[in-house]
Amino acid sequence: MKRHLFIFIILISLIVFTLILSVGIGDSSLSYNRLIPTLFGQGTFKETFVLYSIRLPRIIVTLLSGMALALSGAILQGITRNDLADPGIIGINAGAGVGVAVFYLFFPVKDNTFVYLLPLIAFVGALITASLIYLFSYDRAQGLQPVRLVLTGVGFSMALSGVMIILFSSVDPFKVDFIANWLAGNVWGTDWPFIWAILPWLVILVPFTLYKASQLDILGLGESIALGLGISIEKERILLLLAAVALAASAVAVTGGISFIGLMAPHIARALVGPKNQWLIPIAIFIGGWLLLLADTIGRNIVDPDGIPAGIMVALIGAPYFIFLLLRK
């Protein structure tokens, strides 16, 4: 227990340190000794604008999205008993991306509703994709096949990339540029409405997942043991899969196509606190938020003028990690 609390304190300290670092660096710098006065309304107009209109919304959106992706990955790894499961790798993010792209490219978009509709549209696209992946991975005799699920998801992800190319070839180049940057994981939801668009999903689904932590533990023991303990396997899997899809879709809707957070964060959490989901889930949530915040902070400041998208920064770390896990497993 003390070790777990110590890890929580370390993670919160890392998040606070990275947040302060992120606030102070960038094109419009904000002096660190002016941070506290500005936070409490005693800054100049420029300092207040930089903090509340540029820095804080992006930081909070990135932090929340990393948390959502990490929790989605933890759920997927639990219900599939596959350490390689991740909403980006198995095609859920790609499904959400196609849904958002179709909506943005072909339907009238109103500024006052666009932000709040995006997570719903992404959820529909991701849900359709996840349902198809689940059906193709399921065997009546043996149940859900974890390895088949990953392979099927990779196949769907590639197929949906082809669909996206076809969409790009038939629309306005300006809209294509926006979607292309979005797919690269270029955090674009950098205003306060995007926070209110993603926050309700986390407020509802984080407590729900923690409530289901014991069921996740039992599902991880195997189908025969779960059945022996009276768990309704398919019902629990479907409920948890819906939660994972909703979390991934809400994150993708505001930060674009970011993979590997959902792969790495649960693995790191498992190494720190073990496989029990009661502790793994909250630790993974904090790790995911910190990883994406760190990647975005580094990415937007490493190259002028526009930086490197957070999705690419995460992939530079996550892809080798994925290969390492693949070889080890």
Short mmCIF file of C-alpha atoms in Angstrom, two decimals:
data_model
loop_
_atom_site.label_atom_id
_atom_site.label_comp_id
_atom_site.label_asym_id
_atom_site.label_seq_id
_atom_site.Cartn_x
_atom_site.Cartn_y
_atom_site.Cartn_z
CA MET A 1 0.00 0.00 0.00
CA LYS A 2 2.75 2.48 0.94
CA ARG A 3 4.62 1.63 -2.26
CA HIS A 4 1.50 2.28 -4.33
CA LEU A 5 0.91 5.65 -2.65
CA PHE A 6 4.55 6.56 -3.22
CA ILE A 7 4.15 5.78 -6.93
CA PHE A 8 1.02 7.97 -7.04
CA ILE A 9 2.94 10.85 -5.48
CA ILE A 10 5.80 10.44 -7.97
CA LEU A 11 3.39 10.41 -10.93
CA ILE A 12 1.49 13.46 -9.70
CA SER A 13 4.83 15.25 -9.19
CA LEU A 14 5.90 14.37 -12.75
CA ILE A 15 2.60 15.66 -14.14
CA VAL A 16 2.84 18.92 -12.19
CA PHE A 17 6.49 19.41 -13.23
CA THR A 18 5.73 18.74 -16.89
CA LEU A 19 2.66 20.99 -16.73
CA ILE A 20 4.70 23.89 -15.33
CA LEU A 21 7.42 23.26 -17.92
CA SER A 22 4.83 23.18 -20.71
CA VAL A 23 3.24 26.45 -19.58
CA GLY A 24 6.54 28.32 -19.60
CA ILE A 25 7.98 27.33 -22.99
CA GLY A 26 6.80 27.94 -26.52
CA ASP A 27 6.46 30.71 -29.09
CA SER A 28 4.76 32.99 -26.58
CA SER A 29 6.80 32.43 -23.46
CA LEU A 30 5.48 32.99 -19.95
CA SER A 31 8.01 33.72 -17.22
CA TYR A 32 7.86 31.15 -14.42
CA ASN A 33 8.02 33.83 -11.73
CA ARG A 34 4.86 35.33 -13.24
CA LEU A 35 2.97 32.04 -13.35
CA ILE A 36 1.37 32.17 -9.87
CA PRO A 37 0.29 35.86 -10.09
CA THR A 38 -1.15 35.28 -13.57
CA LEU A 39 -2.97 32.17 -12.38
CA PHE A 40 -4.71 34.27 -9.71
CA GLY A 41 -5.65 37.12 -12.06
CA GLN A 42 -2.74 39.48 -11.41
CA GLY A 43 -0.97 39.13 -14.75
CA THR A 44 -0.83 41.46 -17.72
CA PHE A 45 -3.25 41.04 -20.62
CA LYS A 46 -0.58 39.17 -22.62
CA GLU A 47 0.30 36.85 -19.71
CA THR A 48 -3.37 36.10 -19.02
CA PHE A 49 -4.06 35.44 -22.71
CA VAL A 50 -1.06 33.11 -23.09
CA LEU A 51 -1.94 31.15 -19.96
CA TYR A 52 -5.72 30.85 -20.24
CA SER A 53 -6.26 30.93 -24.01
CA ILE A 54 -3.16 29.16 -25.38
CA ARG A 55 -1.38 27.02 -22.80
CA LEU A 56 -3.86 25.68 -20.24
CA PRO A 57 -6.58 24.43 -22.63
CA ARG A 58 -4.05 22.47 -24.72
CA ILE A 59 -2.36 21.05 -21.62
CA ILE A 60 -5.63 19.91 -20.04
CA VAL A 61 -6.94 18.41 -23.31
CA THR A 62 -3.68 16.54 -23.82
CA LEU A 63 -3.63 15.28 -20.24
CA LEU A 64 -7.24 14.07 -20.39
CA SER A 65 -6.74 12.41 -23.77
CA GLY A 66 -3.68 10.53 -22.55
CA MET A 67 -5.68 9.32 -19.56
CA ALA A 68 -8.56 8.16 -21.77
CA LEU A 69 -6.24 6.29 -24.15
CA ALA A 70 -4.39 4.61 -21.28
CA LEU A 71 -7.62 3.46 -19.65
CA SER A 72 -8.93 2.20 -22.99
CA GLY A 73 -5.74 0.19 -23.48
CA ALA A 74 -5.91 -1.25 -19.95
CA ILE A 75 -9.48 -2.42 -20.56
CA LEU A 76 -8.65 -3.95 -23.94
CA GLN A 77 -5.65 -5.81 -22.56
CA GLY A 78 -7.80 -7.10 -19.71
CA ILE A 79 -10.75 -8.38 -21.74
CA THR A 80 -8.59 -9.93 -24.50
CA ARG A 81 -5.81 -11.26 -22.22
CA ASN A 82 -3.42 -9.89 -24.82
CA ASP A 83 -0.58 -7.56 -23.82
CA LEU A 84 -0.38 -6.16 -27.37
CA ALA A 85 -3.93 -4.78 -27.40
CA ASP A 86 -4.15 -1.01 -27.90
CA PRO A 87 -6.96 1.08 -29.44
CA GLY A 88 -4.54 2.45 -32.03
CA ILE A 89 -2.92 -0.84 -32.98
CA ILE A 90 -6.11 -2.89 -33.30
CA GLY A 91 -7.95 -0.37 -35.47
CA ILE A 92 -10.36 1.36 -33.08
CA ASN A 93 -8.66 4.73 -33.53
CA ALA A 94 -8.73 4.25 -37.31
CA GLY A 95 -12.48 3.57 -37.18
CA ALA A 96 -13.02 6.72 -35.13
CA GLY A 97 -10.85 8.62 -37.61
CA VAL A 98 -12.87 7.51 -40.62
CA GLY A 99 -16.09 8.48 -38.83
CA VAL A 100 -14.78 11.97 -38.05
CA ALA A 101 -13.34 12.37 -41.58
CA VAL A 102 -16.64 11.45 -43.26
CA PHE A 103 -18.54 13.80 -40.95
CA TYR A 104 -16.13 16.70 -41.47
CA LEU A 105 -15.71 16.27 -45.22
CA PHE A 106 -19.26 15.59 -46.34
CA PHE A 107 -21.70 17.02 -43.80
CA PRO A 108 -22.47 20.66 -42.97
CA VAL A 109 -20.50 21.67 -39.90
CA LYS A 110 -21.76 24.29 -37.45
CA ASP A 111 -19.10 25.83 -35.22
CA ASN A 112 -21.24 25.84 -32.08
CA THR A 113 -22.04 22.09 -32.23
CA PHE A 114 -18.99 20.68 -34.04
CA VAL A 115 -16.86 20.28 -30.92
CA TYR A 116 -19.51 18.38 -28.97
CA LEU A 117 -20.61 16.19 -31.88
CA LEU A 118 -17.08 15.01 -32.64
CA PRO A 119 -16.79 12.49 -29.75
CA LEU A 120 -20.21 11.05 -30.65
CA ILE A 121 -19.31 10.70 -34.34
CA ALA A 122 -15.94 9.19 -33.43
CA PHE A 123 -17.70 6.78 -31.05
CA VAL A 124 -20.06 5.57 -33.80
CA GLY A 125 -17.14 4.99 -36.21
CA ALA A 126 -15.07 3.25 -33.55
CA LEU A 127 -18.01 1.13 -32.37
CA ILE A 128 -18.77 -0.17 -35.87
CA THR A 129 -15.10 -1.03 -36.35
CA ALA A 130 -14.76 -2.67 -32.91
CA SER A 131 -17.91 -4.73 -33.49
CA LEU A 132 -16.59 -6.06 -36.81
CA ILE A 133 -13.18 -6.83 -35.30
CA TYR A 134 -14.87 -8.65 -32.40
CA LEU A 135 -17.04 -10.72 -34.76
CA PHE A 136 -14.09 -11.73 -36.93
CA SER A 137 -12.04 -12.64 -33.85
CA TYR A 138 -14.71 -14.69 -32.12
CA ASP A 139 -14.92 -18.46 -32.42
CA ARG A 140 -18.05 -20.27 -31.23
CA ALA A 141 -16.10 -23.22 -29.93
CA GLN A 142 -13.19 -21.39 -28.28
CA GLY A 143 -14.58 -17.90 -27.65
CA LEU A 144 -12.61 -14.74 -28.30
CA GLN A 145 -9.19 -15.40 -29.82
CA PRO A 146 -6.73 -12.78 -28.45
CA VAL A 147 -4.06 -13.24 -31.14
CA ARG A 148 -6.66 -13.24 -33.89
CA LEU A 149 -8.12 -10.04 -32.46
CA VAL A 150 -4.80 -8.19 -32.76
CA LEU A 151 -4.17 -9.48 -36.28
CA THR A 152 -7.72 -8.68 -37.37
CA GLY A 153 -7.43 -5.22 -35.85
CA VAL A 154 -4.17 -4.53 -37.70
CA GLY A 155 -5.86 -5.65 -40.92
CA PHE A 156 -8.83 -3.34 -40.31
CA SER A 157 -6.49 -0.47 -39.51
CA MET A 158 -4.71 -0.91 -42.84
CA ALA A 159 -8.00 -1.24 -44.73
CA LEU A 160 -9.36 1.93 -43.12
CA SER A 161 -6.17 3.76 -44.09
CA GLY A 162 -7.01 2.83 -47.68
CA VAL A 163 -10.55 4.15 -47.19
CA MET A 164 -9.07 7.42 -45.94
CA ILE A 165 -6.91 7.76 -49.06
CA ILE A 166 -9.99 7.29 -51.24
CA LEU A 167 -11.80 9.99 -49.25
CA PHE A 168 -8.86 12.36 -49.64
CA SER A 169 -8.91 12.03 -53.42
CA SER A 170 -12.43 13.38 -53.77
CA VAL A 171 -12.64 16.47 -51.56
CA ASP A 172 -11.38 20.02 -51.06
CA PRO A 173 -7.57 20.09 -50.46
CA PHE A 174 -8.03 22.50 -47.51
CA LYS A 175 -10.18 19.97 -45.68
CA VAL A 176 -7.70 17.22 -46.55
CA ASP A 177 -4.89 19.19 -44.88
CA PHE A 178 -6.91 19.46 -41.68
CA ILE A 179 -7.75 15.75 -41.57
CA ALA A 180 -4.16 14.76 -42.47
CA ASN A 181 -2.78 16.83 -39.57
CA TRP A 182 -5.46 15.43 -37.29
CA LEU A 183 -4.60 11.84 -38.23
CA ALA A 184 -0.92 12.48 -37.45
CA GLY A 185 -1.87 13.15 -33.83
CA ASN A 186 -1.40 16.90 -34.07
CA VAL A 187 -3.30 18.08 -30.98
CA TRP A 188 -5.82 20.50 -32.43
CA GLY A 189 -8.43 20.68 -29.67
CA THR A 190 -6.75 23.58 -27.93
CA ASP A 191 -9.68 25.56 -26.57
CA TRP A 192 -11.89 25.22 -23.50
CA PRO A 193 -14.93 23.69 -25.31
CA PHE A 194 -12.79 20.65 -26.19
CA ILE A 195 -12.21 20.05 -22.48
CA TRP A 196 -15.97 19.99 -21.87
CA ALA A 197 -16.32 17.64 -24.87
CA ILE A 198 -13.98 14.95 -23.46
CA LEU A 199 -14.34 15.45 -19.69
CA PRO A 200 -17.85 13.91 -19.26
CA TRP A 201 -16.68 10.65 -20.87
CA LEU A 202 -13.91 10.32 -18.30
CA VAL A 203 -16.12 11.39 -15.39
CA ILE A 204 -18.55 8.57 -16.22
CA LEU A 205 -16.23 5.83 -17.49
CA VAL A 206 -13.34 6.03 -15.01
CA PRO A 207 -15.59 5.20 -12.00
CA PHE A 208 -17.41 2.57 -14.11
CA THR A 209 -14.12 0.85 -14.98
CA LEU A 210 -12.90 0.95 -11.39
CA TYR A 211 -16.22 -0.59 -10.36
CA LYS A 212 -15.59 -3.35 -12.92
CA ALA A 213 -11.96 -3.88 -11.86
CA SER A 214 -12.68 -7.16 -10.10
CA GLN A 215 -14.50 -8.50 -13.18
CA LEU A 216 -11.49 -7.55 -15.29
CA ASP A 217 -9.25 -9.48 -12.89
CA ILE A 218 -11.46 -12.56 -13.21
CA LEU A 219 -11.65 -12.30 -17.02
CA GLY A 220 -7.86 -12.23 -17.04
CA LEU A 221 -7.76 -15.64 -15.35
CA GLY A 222 -9.39 -17.36 -18.34
CA GLU A 223 -12.87 -18.25 -19.51
CA SER A 224 -13.21 -21.52 -17.58
CA ILE A 225 -12.38 -19.89 -14.24
CA ALA A 226 -14.63 -16.90 -15.00
CA LEU A 227 -17.53 -19.24 -15.81
CA GLY A 228 -16.86 -21.22 -12.64
CA LEU A 229 -17.11 -18.02 -10.61
CA GLY A 230 -20.45 -17.15 -12.18
CA ILE A 231 -19.27 -14.30 -14.42
CA SER A 232 -21.36 -13.62 -17.54
CA ILE A 233 -18.33 -13.45 -19.83
CA GLU A 234 -19.85 -12.05 -23.01
CA LYS A 235 -21.98 -9.48 -21.16
CA GLU A 236 -18.97 -8.17 -19.20
CA ARG A 237 -16.77 -8.16 -22.28
CA ILE A 238 -19.29 -6.19 -24.31
CA LEU A 239 -19.84 -3.62 -21.54
CA LEU A 240 -16.12 -3.14 -21.02
CA LEU A 241 -15.47 -3.07 -24.78
CA LEU A 242 -18.06 -0.29 -25.15
CA ALA A 243 -16.27 1.65 -22.39
CA ALA A 244 -12.89 1.17 -24.10
CA VAL A 245 -14.27 2.25 -27.47
CA ALA A 246 -15.95 5.35 -25.98
CA LEU A 247 -12.76 6.39 -24.17
CA ALA A 248 -10.58 5.95 -27.27
CA ALA A 249 -13.10 7.75 -29.48
CA SER A 250 -13.39 10.74 -27.13
CA ALA A 251 -9.60 11.09 -27.07
CA VAL A 252 -9.17 10.66 -30.82
CA ALA A 253 -11.88 13.25 -31.46
CA VAL A 254 -9.87 16.05 -29.83
CA THR A 255 -6.24 14.99 -30.27
CA GLY A 256 -6.24 12.97 -33.50
CA GLY A 257 -4.82 9.56 -34.26
CA ILE A 258 -2.47 8.78 -31.37
CA SER A 259 -1.34 5.20 -30.88
CA PHE A 260 0.81 3.35 -28.33
CA ILE A 261 -0.28 5.32 -25.22
CA GLY A 262 -2.83 2.59 -24.56
CA LEU A 263 -0.12 -0.02 -25.07
CA MET A 264 2.67 1.46 -22.96
CA ALA A 265 0.83 2.95 -19.98
CA PRO A 266 -0.81 -0.31 -18.76
CA HIS A 267 2.48 -2.18 -19.24
CA ILE A 268 4.43 0.32 -17.18
CA ALA A 269 1.69 0.32 -14.53
CA ARG A 270 1.71 -3.48 -14.43
CA ALA A 271 5.47 -3.47 -13.90
CA LEU A 272 5.10 -0.95 -11.05
CA VAL A 273 2.10 -2.28 -9.11
CA GLY A 274 1.34 -5.75 -10.50
CA PRO A 275 -1.67 -7.08 -12.42
CA LYS A 276 -4.45 -6.26 -9.94
CA ASN A 277 -6.71 -3.80 -11.78
CA GLN A 278 -7.78 -1.97 -8.64
CA TRP A 279 -4.30 -0.40 -8.62
CA LEU A 280 -3.21 -0.92 -12.23
CA ILE A 281 -6.06 1.18 -13.68
CA PRO A 282 -5.48 4.44 -11.73
CA ILE A 283 -1.69 4.17 -12.13
CA ALA A 284 -2.08 3.56 -15.88
CA ILE A 285 -4.39 6.59 -16.16
CA PHE A 286 -1.80 8.90 -14.60
CA ILE A 287 1.03 7.41 -16.67
CA GLY A 288 -0.95 7.83 -19.90
CA GLY A 289 -1.76 11.46 -19.14
CA TRP A 290 1.85 12.23 -18.30
CA LEU A 291 3.27 10.44 -21.37
CA LEU A 292 1.06 12.31 -23.83
CA LEU A 293 1.62 15.65 -22.08
CA LEU A 294 5.38 15.09 -22.17
CA ALA A 295 5.29 14.02 -25.84
CA ASP A 296 3.28 17.10 -26.82
CA THR A 297 5.50 19.45 -24.80
CA ILE A 298 8.65 18.10 -26.45
CA GLY A 299 7.10 17.84 -29.91
CA ARG A 300 5.77 21.37 -30.15
CA ASN A 301 9.08 22.89 -29.05
CA ILE A 302 11.67 20.66 -30.72
CA VAL A 303 11.34 21.99 -34.28
CA ASP A 304 10.30 25.44 -35.54
CA PRO A 305 7.78 26.67 -36.51
CA ASP A 306 5.05 24.07 -36.03
CA GLY A 307 6.90 21.36 -34.11
CA ILE A 308 6.33 17.62 -34.39
CA PRO A 309 2.83 16.18 -33.77
CA ALA A 310 2.42 14.44 -30.42
CA GLY A 311 1.26 11.30 -32.24
CA ILE A 312 4.58 11.04 -34.05
CA MET A 313 6.56 11.68 -30.87
CA VAL A 314 4.66 8.91 -29.09
CA ALA A 315 5.13 6.57 -32.06
CA LEU A 316 8.91 7.15 -32.01
CA ILE A 317 8.91 5.60 -28.53
CA GLY A 318 5.94 3.26 -28.86
CA ALA A 319 6.82 1.47 -32.11
CA PRO A 320 10.14 0.05 -30.82
CA TYR A 321 8.39 -0.85 -27.56
CA PHE A 322 5.68 -2.69 -29.51
CA ILE A 323 8.32 -4.63 -31.50
CA PHE A 324 10.09 -5.54 -28.25
CA LEU A 325 6.85 -6.89 -26.76
CA LEU A 326 6.03 -8.74 -29.97
CA LEU A 327 9.41 -10.48 -29.99
CA ARG A 328 9.22 -11.26 -26.28
CA LYS A 329 5.73 -12.75 -26.56
#
